[in-house]
Amino acid sequence: MTEHTGGLTLDMMFEWLEKMPVPEGYKTEIVGGHIFLTPQRDTHWDITIDIHEQLRAKYPRKCLWSDVRTDYPGRLNGFASDVVAFTGGTHRDIEFVAEVISEETAANDYGPKKDAYATAGVPMYLIMDPYTGEWHLHTLPKDGTYRGAVRLPFGEGVDLTGTVVGLVLKTDGFPRD
């Protein structure tokens, strides 16, 4: 069954956005056909770059993305995920996605984006929440949902040693909002 999108495509929507005066320092995403402009704060960037740098121990630079448009299953989902790790030289082989919560779009990261990542079969989806000082790791995607979840405070490492990522992400230096 194909969802009616009124003739809109993600490419059309992003072309419109490219012509709009999006303020500097804002990230643009389309989630379920809705456009979100999110300000990127220092806290957000500090956590994002820290995760990226830690993943460099395992992934070559060309297999790590930050804020690069990737289309996901569902109605008009074009995300610019904070950190994406993939193999095989193509974004179709995504092994890990991390999102750092922004107050304005937290509901997307905990809801429709999590569902889209699970539907796409992304093995590990990590949410970093500087407002609660916690991280949430979602694993075991099946039928559009994650069946495994771990939630711990910043300071506790994200143990990915038993996964394809094969390392522990340290969170003890992560800032809070």
JSON list of C-alpha atoms in Angstrom, two decimals:
[
{"chain": "A", "resi": 1, "resn": "MET", "atom": "CA", "xyz": [0.00, 0.00, 0.00]},
{"chain": "A", "resi": 2, "resn": "THR", "atom": "CA", "xyz": [1.38, 3.38, -1.00]},
{"chain": "A", "resi": 3, "resn": "GLU", "atom": "CA", "xyz": [0.67, 6.38, 1.19]},
{"chain": "A", "resi": 4, "resn": "HIS", "atom": "CA", "xyz": [-0.77, 9.42, -0.54]},
{"chain": "A", "resi": 5, "resn": "THR", "atom": "CA", "xyz": [1.72, 12.28, -0.35]},
{"chain": "A", "resi": 6, "resn": "GLY", "atom": "CA", "xyz": [-0.15, 14.80, -2.49]},
{"chain": "A", "resi": 7, "resn": "GLY", "atom": "CA", "xyz": [2.52, 14.47, -5.17]},
{"chain": "A", "resi": 8, "resn": "LEU", "atom": "CA", "xyz": [5.29, 15.71, -2.87]},
{"chain": "A", "resi": 9, "resn": "THR", "atom": "CA", "xyz": [8.65, 13.99, -2.83]},
{"chain": "A", "resi": 10, "resn": "LEU", "atom": "CA", "xyz": [11.59, 14.43, -0.51]},
{"chain": "A", "resi": 11, "resn": "ASP", "atom": "CA", "xyz": [13.64, 15.79, -3.38]},
{"chain": "A", "resi": 12, "resn": "MET", "atom": "CA", "xyz": [11.00, 18.46, -4.07]},
{"chain": "A", "resi": 13, "resn": "MET", "atom": "CA", "xyz": [10.82, 19.45, -0.42]},
{"chain": "A", "resi": 14, "resn": "PHE", "atom": "CA", "xyz": [14.61, 19.68, -0.03]},
{"chain": "A", "resi": 15, "resn": "GLU", "atom": "CA", "xyz": [14.85, 21.71, -3.26]},
{"chain": "A", "resi": 16, "resn": "TRP", "atom": "CA", "xyz": [12.38, 24.21, -1.74]},
{"chain": "A", "resi": 17, "resn": "LEU", "atom": "CA", "xyz": [14.41, 24.31, 1.48]},
{"chain": "A", "resi": 18, "resn": "GLU", "atom": "CA", "xyz": [17.62, 25.02, -0.46]},
{"chain": "A", "resi": 19, "resn": "LYS", "atom": "CA", "xyz": [15.94, 28.15, -1.86]},
{"chain": "A", "resi": 20, "resn": "MET", "atom": "CA", "xyz": [14.76, 29.34, 1.55]},
{"chain": "A", "resi": 21, "resn": "PRO", "atom": "CA", "xyz": [16.89, 31.55, 3.81]},
{"chain": "A", "resi": 22, "resn": "VAL", "atom": "CA", "xyz": [17.58, 28.95, 6.51]},
{"chain": "A", "resi": 23, "resn": "PRO", "atom": "CA", "xyz": [19.42, 30.68, 9.37]},
{"chain": "A", "resi": 24, "resn": "GLU", "atom": "CA", "xyz": [23.05, 29.73, 9.90]},
{"chain": "A", "resi": 25, "resn": "GLY", "atom": "CA", "xyz": [23.48, 27.18, 12.67]},
{"chain": "A", "resi": 26, "resn": "TYR", "atom": "CA", "xyz": [20.18, 25.40, 12.02]},
{"chain": "A", "resi": 27, "resn": "LYS", "atom": "CA", "xyz": [19.80, 21.79, 10.93]},
{"chain": "A", "resi": 28, "resn": "THR", "atom": "CA", "xyz": [17.00, 20.94, 8.49]},
{"chain": "A", "resi": 29, "resn": "GLU", "atom": "CA", "xyz": [15.18, 17.61, 8.47]},
{"chain": "A", "resi": 30, "resn": "ILE", "atom": "CA", "xyz": [11.93, 16.24, 7.12]},
{"chain": "A", "resi": 31, "resn": "VAL", "atom": "CA", "xyz": [10.17, 13.80, 9.43]},
{"chain": "A", "resi": 32, "resn": "GLY", "atom": "CA", "xyz": [6.91, 12.31, 8.24]},
{"chain": "A", "resi": 33, "resn": "GLY", "atom": "CA", "xyz": [6.50, 15.09, 5.69]},
{"chain": "A", "resi": 34, "resn": "HIS", "atom": "CA", "xyz": [6.99, 17.85, 8.30]},
{"chain": "A", "resi": 35, "resn": "ILE", "atom": "CA", "xyz": [9.92, 20.24, 8.04]},
{"chain": "A", "resi": 36, "resn": "PHE", "atom": "CA", "xyz": [11.97, 20.88, 11.17]},
{"chain": "A", "resi": 37, "resn": "LEU", "atom": "CA", "xyz": [14.60, 23.57, 11.61]},
{"chain": "A", "resi": 38, "resn": "THR", "atom": "CA", "xyz": [16.59, 22.95, 14.77]},
{"chain": "A", "resi": 39, "resn": "PRO", "atom": "CA", "xyz": [19.21, 25.29, 16.26]},
{"chain": "A", "resi": 40, "resn": "GLN", "atom": "CA", "xyz": [22.50, 23.53, 16.94]},
{"chain": "A", "resi": 41, "resn": "ARG", "atom": "CA", "xyz": [23.95, 24.44, 20.31]},
{"chain": "A", "resi": 42, "resn": "ASP", "atom": "CA", "xyz": [27.43, 23.92, 21.73]},
{"chain": "A", "resi": 43, "resn": "THR", "atom": "CA", "xyz": [26.27, 21.03, 23.92]},
{"chain": "A", "resi": 44, "resn": "HIS", "atom": "CA", "xyz": [24.78, 19.27, 20.90]},
{"chain": "A", "resi": 45, "resn": "TRP", "atom": "CA", "xyz": [27.96, 19.73, 18.87]},
{"chain": "A", "resi": 46, "resn": "ASP", "atom": "CA", "xyz": [30.28, 18.67, 21.73]},
{"chain": "A", "resi": 47, "resn": "ILE", "atom": "CA", "xyz": [28.49, 15.34, 22.13]},
{"chain": "A", "resi": 48, "resn": "THR", "atom": "CA", "xyz": [28.18, 14.76, 18.38]},
{"chain": "A", "resi": 49, "resn": "ILE", "atom": "CA", "xyz": [31.87, 15.36, 17.68]},
{"chain": "A", "resi": 50, "resn": "ASP", "atom": "CA", "xyz": [32.91, 13.28, 20.70]},
{"chain": "A", "resi": 51, "resn": "ILE", "atom": "CA", "xyz": [30.93, 10.27, 19.41]},
{"chain": "A", "resi": 52, "resn": "HIS", "atom": "CA", "xyz": [32.34, 10.81, 15.91]},
{"chain": "A", "resi": 53, "resn": "GLU", "atom": "CA", "xyz": [35.92, 10.94, 17.22]},
{"chain": "A", "resi": 54, "resn": "GLN", "atom": "CA", "xyz": [35.47, 7.77, 19.30]},
{"chain": "A", "resi": 55, "resn": "LEU", "atom": "CA", "xyz": [34.03, 5.89, 16.31]},
{"chain": "A", "resi": 56, "resn": "ARG", "atom": "CA", "xyz": [37.12, 6.81, 14.25]},
{"chain": "A", "resi": 57, "resn": "ALA", "atom": "CA", "xyz": [38.92, 4.02, 16.16]},
{"chain": "A", "resi": 58, "resn": "LYS", "atom": "CA", "xyz": [36.79, 1.57, 14.16]},
{"chain": "A", "resi": 59, "resn": "TYR", "atom": "CA", "xyz": [35.53, 3.40, 11.05]},
{"chain": "A", "resi": 60, "resn": "PRO", "atom": "CA", "xyz": [37.42, 5.22, 8.31]},
{"chain": "A", "resi": 61, "resn": "ARG", "atom": "CA", "xyz": [36.49, 8.88, 7.89]},
{"chain": "A", "resi": 62, "resn": "LYS", "atom": "CA", "xyz": [34.50, 8.17, 4.72]},
{"chain": "A", "resi": 63, "resn": "CYS", "atom": "CA", "xyz": [32.28, 5.72, 6.61]},
{"chain": "A", "resi": 64, "resn": "LEU", "atom": "CA", "xyz": [31.15, 8.28, 9.19]},
{"chain": "A", "resi": 65, "resn": "TRP", "atom": "CA", "xyz": [28.63, 11.00, 8.46]},
{"chain": "A", "resi": 66, "resn": "SER", "atom": "CA", "xyz": [27.18, 13.85, 10.43]},
{"chain": "A", "resi": 67, "resn": "ASP", "atom": "CA", "xyz": [24.22, 15.93, 9.26]},
{"chain": "A", "resi": 68, "resn": "VAL", "atom": "CA", "xyz": [24.12, 14.32, 5.79]},
{"chain": "A", "resi": 69, "resn": "ARG", "atom": "CA", "xyz": [20.67, 13.75, 4.28]},
{"chain": "A", "resi": 70, "resn": "THR", "atom": "CA", "xyz": [19.65, 10.11, 4.24]},
{"chain": "A", "resi": 71, "resn": "ASP", "atom": "CA", "xyz": [16.19, 8.94, 3.21]},
{"chain": "A", "resi": 72, "resn": "TYR", "atom": "CA", "xyz": [14.48, 6.37, 5.43]},
{"chain": "A", "resi": 73, "resn": "PRO", "atom": "CA", "xyz": [11.35, 4.24, 5.11]},
{"chain": "A", "resi": 74, "resn": "GLY", "atom": "CA", "xyz": [7.97, 5.78, 5.84]},
{"chain": "A", "resi": 75, "resn": "ARG", "atom": "CA", "xyz": [6.16, 8.85, 4.60]},
{"chain": "A", "resi": 76, "resn": "LEU", "atom": "CA", "xyz": [8.64, 11.55, 3.50]},
{"chain": "A", "resi": 77, "resn": "ASN", "atom": "CA", "xyz": [11.50, 10.83, 5.91]},
{"chain": "A", "resi": 78, "resn": "GLY", "atom": "CA", "xyz": [14.74, 12.65, 5.03]},
{"chain": "A", "resi": 79, "resn": "PHE", "atom": "CA", "xyz": [16.93, 12.79, 8.13]},
{"chain": "A", "resi": 80, "resn": "ALA", "atom": "CA", "xyz": [20.25, 14.53, 8.74]},
{"chain": "A", "resi": 81, "resn": "SER", "atom": "CA", "xyz": [21.30, 12.22, 11.57]},
{"chain": "A", "resi": 82, "resn": "ASP", "atom": "CA", "xyz": [23.89, 13.50, 14.02]},
{"chain": "A", "resi": 83, "resn": "VAL", "atom": "CA", "xyz": [26.22, 10.50, 13.56]},
{"chain": "A", "resi": 84, "resn": "VAL", "atom": "CA", "xyz": [25.94, 7.63, 11.10]},
{"chain": "A", "resi": 85, "resn": "ALA", "atom": "CA", "xyz": [28.45, 4.76, 10.79]},
{"chain": "A", "resi": 86, "resn": "PHE", "atom": "CA", "xyz": [28.28, 2.49, 7.77]},
{"chain": "A", "resi": 87, "resn": "THR", "atom": "CA", "xyz": [30.33, -0.12, 5.92]},
{"chain": "A", "resi": 88, "resn": "GLY", "atom": "CA", "xyz": [30.68, -1.33, 2.40]},
{"chain": "A", "resi": 89, "resn": "GLY", "atom": "CA", "xyz": [31.21, 2.16, 1.03]},
{"chain": "A", "resi": 90, "resn": "THR", "atom": "CA", "xyz": [27.51, 2.91, 0.88]},
{"chain": "A", "resi": 91, "resn": "HIS", "atom": "CA", "xyz": [25.02, 4.45, 3.29]},
{"chain": "A", "resi": 92, "resn": "ARG", "atom": "CA", "xyz": [22.76, 1.48, 2.61]},
{"chain": "A", "resi": 93, "resn": "ASP", "atom": "CA", "xyz": [24.96, -0.53, 4.99]},
{"chain": "A", "resi": 94, "resn": "ILE", "atom": "CA", "xyz": [24.27, 1.56, 8.10]},
{"chain": "A", "resi": 95, "resn": "GLU", "atom": "CA", "xyz": [25.40, -0.14, 11.31]},
{"chain": "A", "resi": 96, "resn": "PHE", "atom": "CA", "xyz": [24.91, 2.63, 13.84]},
{"chain": "A", "resi": 97, "resn": "VAL", "atom": "CA", "xyz": [23.04, 5.91, 14.21]},
{"chain": "A", "resi": 98, "resn": "ALA", "atom": "CA", "xyz": [23.32, 8.39, 17.08]},
{"chain": "A", "resi": 99, "resn": "GLU", "atom": "CA", "xyz": [21.05, 11.37, 17.71]},
{"chain": "A", "resi": 100, "resn": "VAL", "atom": "CA", "xyz": [21.69, 14.05, 20.29]},
{"chain": "A", "resi": 101, "resn": "ILE", "atom": "CA", "xyz": [18.43, 15.40, 21.66]},
{"chain": "A", "resi": 102, "resn": "SER", "atom": "CA", "xyz": [17.39, 18.95, 20.95]},
{"chain": "A", "resi": 103, "resn": "GLU", "atom": "CA", "xyz": [14.58, 20.19, 23.14]},
{"chain": "A", "resi": 104, "resn": "GLU", "atom": "CA", "xyz": [12.49, 21.29, 20.16]},
{"chain": "A", "resi": 105, "resn": "THR", "atom": "CA", "xyz": [12.63, 17.93, 18.32]},
{"chain": "A", "resi": 106, "resn": "ALA", "atom": "CA", "xyz": [13.10, 15.35, 21.07]},
{"chain": "A", "resi": 107, "resn": "ALA", "atom": "CA", "xyz": [9.73, 13.75, 20.28]},
{"chain": "A", "resi": 108, "resn": "ASN", "atom": "CA", "xyz": [10.97, 12.97, 16.75]},
{"chain": "A", "resi": 109, "resn": "ASP", "atom": "CA", "xyz": [14.12, 11.22, 18.01]},
{"chain": "A", "resi": 110, "resn": "TYR", "atom": "CA", "xyz": [12.24, 9.13, 20.56]},
{"chain": "A", "resi": 111, "resn": "GLY", "atom": "CA", "xyz": [9.29, 8.41, 18.21]},
{"chain": "A", "resi": 112, "resn": "PRO", "atom": "CA", "xyz": [9.06, 8.52, 14.40]},
{"chain": "A", "resi": 113, "resn": "LYS", "atom": "CA", "xyz": [12.80, 8.58, 13.77]},
{"chain": "A", "resi": 114, "resn": "LYS", "atom": "CA", "xyz": [13.34, 5.59, 16.05]},
{"chain": "A", "resi": 115, "resn": "ASP", "atom": "CA", "xyz": [10.59, 3.73, 14.18]},
{"chain": "A", "resi": 116, "resn": "ALA", "atom": "CA", "xyz": [12.08, 4.63, 10.78]},
{"chain": "A", "resi": 117, "resn": "TYR", "atom": "CA", "xyz": [15.55, 3.45, 11.86]},
{"chain": "A", "resi": 118, "resn": "ALA", "atom": "CA", "xyz": [14.07, 0.16, 13.10]},
{"chain": "A", "resi": 119, "resn": "THR", "atom": "CA", "xyz": [12.10, -0.29, 9.88]},
{"chain": "A", "resi": 120, "resn": "ALA", "atom": "CA", "xyz": [15.30, 0.33, 7.90]},
{"chain": "A", "resi": 121, "resn": "GLY", "atom": "CA", "xyz": [17.01, -2.39, 9.97]},
{"chain": "A", "resi": 122, "resn": "VAL", "atom": "CA", "xyz": [19.63, -0.10, 11.56]},
{"chain": "A", "resi": 123, "resn": "PRO", "atom": "CA", "xyz": [21.17, -2.50, 14.13]},
{"chain": "A", "resi": 124, "resn": "MET", "atom": "CA", "xyz": [21.97, 0.15, 16.76]},
{"chain": "A", "resi": 125, "resn": "TYR", "atom": "CA", "xyz": [20.27, 3.46, 17.45]},
{"chain": "A", "resi": 126, "resn": "LEU", "atom": "CA", "xyz": [21.74, 5.56, 20.24]},
{"chain": "A", "resi": 127, "resn": "ILE", "atom": "CA", "xyz": [19.96, 8.58, 21.72]},
{"chain": "A", "resi": 128, "resn": "MET", "atom": "CA", "xyz": [22.02, 10.99, 23.81]},
{"chain": "A", "resi": 129, "resn": "ASP", "atom": "CA", "xyz": [19.86, 13.22, 26.00]},
{"chain": "A", "resi": 130, "resn": "PRO", "atom": "CA", "xyz": [21.75, 16.12, 27.60]},
{"chain": "A", "resi": 131, "resn": "TYR", "atom": "CA", "xyz": [18.53, 17.30, 29.33]},
{"chain": "A", "resi": 132, "resn": "THR", "atom": "CA", "xyz": [18.19, 14.11, 31.39]},
{"chain": "A", "resi": 133, "resn": "GLY", "atom": "CA", "xyz": [21.90, 13.23, 31.34]},
{"chain": "A", "resi": 134, "resn": "GLU", "atom": "CA", "xyz": [21.06, 9.78, 30.00]},
{"chain": "A", "resi": 135, "resn": "TRP", "atom": "CA", "xyz": [21.71, 7.68, 26.92]},
{"chain": "A", "resi": 136, "resn": "HIS", "atom": "CA", "xyz": [19.32, 5.16, 25.36]},
{"chain": "A", "resi": 137, "resn": "LEU", "atom": "CA", "xyz": [20.60, 2.34, 23.15]},
{"chain": "A", "resi": 138, "resn": "HIS", "atom": "CA", "xyz": [18.03, 0.58, 20.94]},
{"chain": "A", "resi": 139, "resn": "THR", "atom": "CA", "xyz": [18.94, -2.75, 19.34]},
{"chain": "A", "resi": 140, "resn": "LEU", "atom": "CA", "xyz": [17.40, -5.83, 17.72]},
{"chain": "A", "resi": 141, "resn": "PRO", "atom": "CA", "xyz": [15.22, -4.19, 15.06]},
{"chain": "A", "resi": 142, "resn": "LYS", "atom": "CA", "xyz": [12.35, -6.32, 13.77]},
{"chain": "A", "resi": 143, "resn": "ASP", "atom": "CA", "xyz": [9.09, -5.42, 12.05]},
{"chain": "A", "resi": 144, "resn": "GLY", "atom": "CA", "xyz": [9.56, -1.67, 12.52]},
{"chain": "A", "resi": 145, "resn": "THR", "atom": "CA", "xyz": [10.40, -1.71, 16.20]},
{"chain": "A", "resi": 146, "resn": "TYR", "atom": "CA", "xyz": [13.44, -2.18, 18.41]},
{"chain": "A", "resi": 147, "resn": "ARG", "atom": "CA", "xyz": [13.12, -5.15, 20.76]},
{"chain": "A", "resi": 148, "resn": "GLY", "atom": "CA", "xyz": [16.15, -4.34, 22.90]},
{"chain": "A", "resi": 149, "resn": "ALA", "atom": "CA", "xyz": [16.76, -1.19, 24.92]},
{"chain": "A", "resi": 150, "resn": "VAL", "atom": "CA", "xyz": [19.25, -0.05, 27.54]},
{"chain": "A", "resi": 151, "resn": "ARG", "atom": "CA", "xyz": [19.09, 3.29, 29.36]},
{"chain": "A", "resi": 152, "resn": "LEU", "atom": "CA", "xyz": [21.91, 4.53, 31.59]},
{"chain": "A", "resi": 153, "resn": "PRO", "atom": "CA", "xyz": [23.24, 7.87, 32.87]},
{"chain": "A", "resi": 154, "resn": "PHE", "atom": "CA", "xyz": [26.09, 9.83, 31.30]},
{"chain": "A", "resi": 155, "resn": "GLY", "atom": "CA", "xyz": [29.28, 8.54, 32.86]},
{"chain": "A", "resi": 156, "resn": "GLU", "atom": "CA", "xyz": [28.35, 4.94, 32.10]},
{"chain": "A", "resi": 157, "resn": "GLY", "atom": "CA", "xyz": [30.00, 3.71, 28.90]},
{"chain": "A", "resi": 158, "resn": "VAL", "atom": "CA", "xyz": [27.91, 2.50, 25.96]},
{"chain": "A", "resi": 159, "resn": "ASP", "atom": "CA", "xyz": [29.20, -1.05, 25.63]},
{"chain": "A", "resi": 160, "resn": "LEU", "atom": "CA", "xyz": [29.19, -1.98, 21.95]},
{"chain": "A", "resi": 161, "resn": "THR", "atom": "CA", "xyz": [31.98, -4.56, 22.23]},
{"chain": "A", "resi": 162, "resn": "GLY", "atom": "CA", "xyz": [29.65, -7.47, 21.43]},
{"chain": "A", "resi": 163, "resn": "THR", "atom": "CA", "xyz": [28.40, -5.75, 18.26]},
{"chain": "A", "resi": 164, "resn": "VAL", "atom": "CA", "xyz": [29.82, -4.90, 14.84]},
{"chain": "A", "resi": 165, "resn": "VAL", "atom": "CA", "xyz": [30.96, -1.54, 16.27]},
{"chain": "A", "resi": 166, "resn": "GLY", "atom": "CA", "xyz": [33.23, -3.37, 18.71]},
{"chain": "A", "resi": 167, "resn": "LEU", "atom": "CA", "xyz": [34.07, -0.65, 21.24]},
{"chain": "A", "resi": 168, "resn": "VAL", "atom": "CA", "xyz": [32.85, 1.15, 24.34]},
{"chain": "A", "resi": 169, "resn": "LEU", "atom": "CA", "xyz": [31.72, 4.76, 23.82]},
{"chain": "A", "resi": 170, "resn": "LYS", "atom": "CA", "xyz": [32.80, 6.83, 26.81]},
{"chain": "A", "resi": 171, "resn": "THR", "atom": "CA", "xyz": [30.19, 9.33, 28.05]},
{"chain": "A", "resi": 172, "resn": "ASP", "atom": "CA", "xyz": [31.78, 10.62, 31.23]},
{"chain": "A", "resi": 173, "resn": "GLY", "atom": "CA", "xyz": [32.76, 13.95, 29.64]},
{"chain": "A", "resi": 174, "resn": "PHE", "atom": "CA", "xyz": [29.43, 14.64, 27.97]},
{"chain": "A", "resi": 175, "resn": "PRO", "atom": "CA", "xyz": [27.92, 18.02, 28.87]},
{"chain": "A", "resi": 176, "resn": "ARG", "atom": "CA", "xyz": [24.35, 18.53, 30.06]},
{"chain": "A", "resi": 177, "resn": "ASP", "atom": "CA", "xyz": [21.81, 21.21, 29.21]}
]
